[in-house]
Amino acid sequence: MGVKGADPAEIEAIYRARLADFRRVAAAIVGDVERGSDVVQEAFGKALRRRKTYRGASALEAWLWRLVINQAKDELRTARRGPVPVLLSANGSTTHEDARLAAAVAALPERQRLAVFLRYYADLDYAAIADALGVKGGTVAAALSAARENLRRTLEEAVR
Amino acid sequence: MTDTALQTALARLAPGVDGAPAWDDVVRRAGRNPRVGWKLAAVVAAALLGSGIVAGALAEGVLNGSLDRLSSWVGGQPGEPAPEQQAAFDEENAASFAHFPSGTRVGRLLSFEFAGRSHDLLGFRDHANLCVRVVPPLVPATTAAPECAPQSLLARVGEPVAIVGGRVRQGVPAATVLYGLAADSVERIDVLEQGALLGTATVANNAFVLATPDRPRGEDEPPDTNIVLRVHSPNGSVEVPAPAFWSRHHLELEELPGPVRADRTLQSGSVGWLEHREPRGQPFTWPYDAPDRVLYSRVLTPDPTSSFRLALAYGEDPDWKEHGRWYCVAWFWPLLPDSPSRGCGRVDIVNTGLMLEGTSPVVGTFTHYVGVAADEVARIVIFYEDGYVQPVSVNDNVFSFYVATNKSSKLAAYDDEGHVLRVFSLR
């Protein structure tokens, strides 16, 4: 397949339409609202720079999700900030129960954790998650099922 | 757990992140390569804060003078130029076994008098850590390791000061010396012991030092010392307990987030590459008496964001009470001519997943841990009482990390399938 290239206007449209979702997922991956926003800005800057390399094999939005996720993972590696899945409660405090859930999400294997973020923070369907993560739809279903089971097991164990 | 229940719970934990689009910033970044520096990120963050669109807790953290704002550390060299100290630093750095990166710039944060002698508190960066060093040292030069604070944890501490090093009621005559980092907003720090004023710290360049002789004590006075830093800023004062090791508060495993027990038991944990003599890390000739017979040893980089190095040896020693094979580690800090600390454990100990060694200062906001992990350990996670989760990288089966001591925490080690191999409290 030849190189298709992405239209900057389309990239901007997706940025404006889904900015809150991108920021929320990026913040969840890096564990920090400020850095999550920075990750999104950087990923979209990269998207503009690399727009000619977009091959059109998947939806443009999936390609952008991949850039955001990879940028967030790079941020974790370089800044050594961890996969902190949960940031802040609405009022800035964290209840004991929420802290346990946060810990349970953090303990998930990476693919499961990313699938959870994309499913529940960005409301992507399985096909879109599969595109964003570069895996098959069945893998997403399996990852989310395993994640739910892991979370259930961990939380039930914690309250015993 | 149903889909809806999970969605509700997760939504409660991570509320939506709003914010005005900043497409112009995206376009600007597109024209630059490589990635944006932190200064621009700070500008964007400031803009977000200015427009009141960042979640409340973050704004609170920035505005209350916590340690994510250290203006004197902006740029390559903190504090004031100190050419003589720089030259001495460069010489020591070149002569030591481990090294800080070439070109590390040292600045004088402040000077202080102690026991009739003048000392400087120097500051410098080591990758992701902010480090300080007292010169001339207050302890023997061969053990005066640089003391560092991980930048990623400083903002998480949630307090306007962090004690990075010092000693309490030590020496003859006894004295207390405390030093560390202070946020931009800090104007004065009074140090209290058992509620009485021990002294007022010198504050400059986002650093502080208190150096004071021990006060007279009554015979009935308990030996434990409860030290509190009363930190004054334009917005008022806050009291920061100094988390001395004997009085650090801790919660039980069950009270902390994260797993409470292992769900997989190792039958025979080991460090395979070491026993098979794979050439990981760098060559190292183990120079120490123990173990008596060294079968293989290498020096490793447990944490890529630090210049700290750890030598790992595999050997046996017939004189030891428990015969068999042992793993031994030796710490290597830049600026020190030799390892100031070593430790050994029977290979069997790795059956528990980890061999952990801590280096706890008497008083400090952070504790530095190092250790050896079995092959089966894929990752290590620290869980704090407030829900913060700190990952620990494991490289060539060794690890090195700092823990904030003002919050109770525990460590969990996982295999690559997410099973818990080991979990215990960090105290």
XYZ file of C-alpha atoms in Angstrom, chain A residues 15 19-20 22-28 30 32-44 68 71, chain B residues 17-20 22 25-26 29 35-36 41 44-45 48 53-54 58:
43
model
C -7.987 17.041 17.961
C -9.366 16.540 22.983
C -10.898 15.765 26.372
C -7.139 12.179 24.482
C -6.120 14.179 27.533
C -7.953 11.924 29.932
C -6.382 8.751 28.588
C -2.912 10.306 28.383
C -3.244 11.616 31.925
C -4.301 8.170 33.103
C 1.299 9.005 32.817
C -0.554 13.367 35.886
C -3.038 15.800 34.346
C -0.426 18.374 33.419
C 1.900 15.905 31.769
C -0.998 14.139 30.133
C -1.977 17.380 28.424
C 1.635 17.903 27.419
C 1.750 14.402 25.946
C -1.289 15.129 23.775
C 0.183 18.398 22.543
C 3.426 16.686 21.681
C 1.755 13.715 20.017
C -0.320 15.962 17.759
C -0.762 9.608 21.854
C 4.045 9.402 23.408
C -9.998 16.452 31.884
C -11.303 19.623 30.373
C -9.292 22.356 28.804
C -9.331 24.706 25.928
C -4.294 24.786 22.124
C 0.857 25.159 20.463
C 0.523 21.904 18.492
C 5.622 21.880 18.375
C 10.221 17.102 21.791
C 9.188 20.134 23.756
C 5.244 22.485 29.280
C 1.225 25.541 28.935
C 0.484 24.393 32.453
C -4.140 26.105 31.915
C -9.322 24.508 33.894
C -6.968 22.130 35.620
C -3.324 19.817 40.863
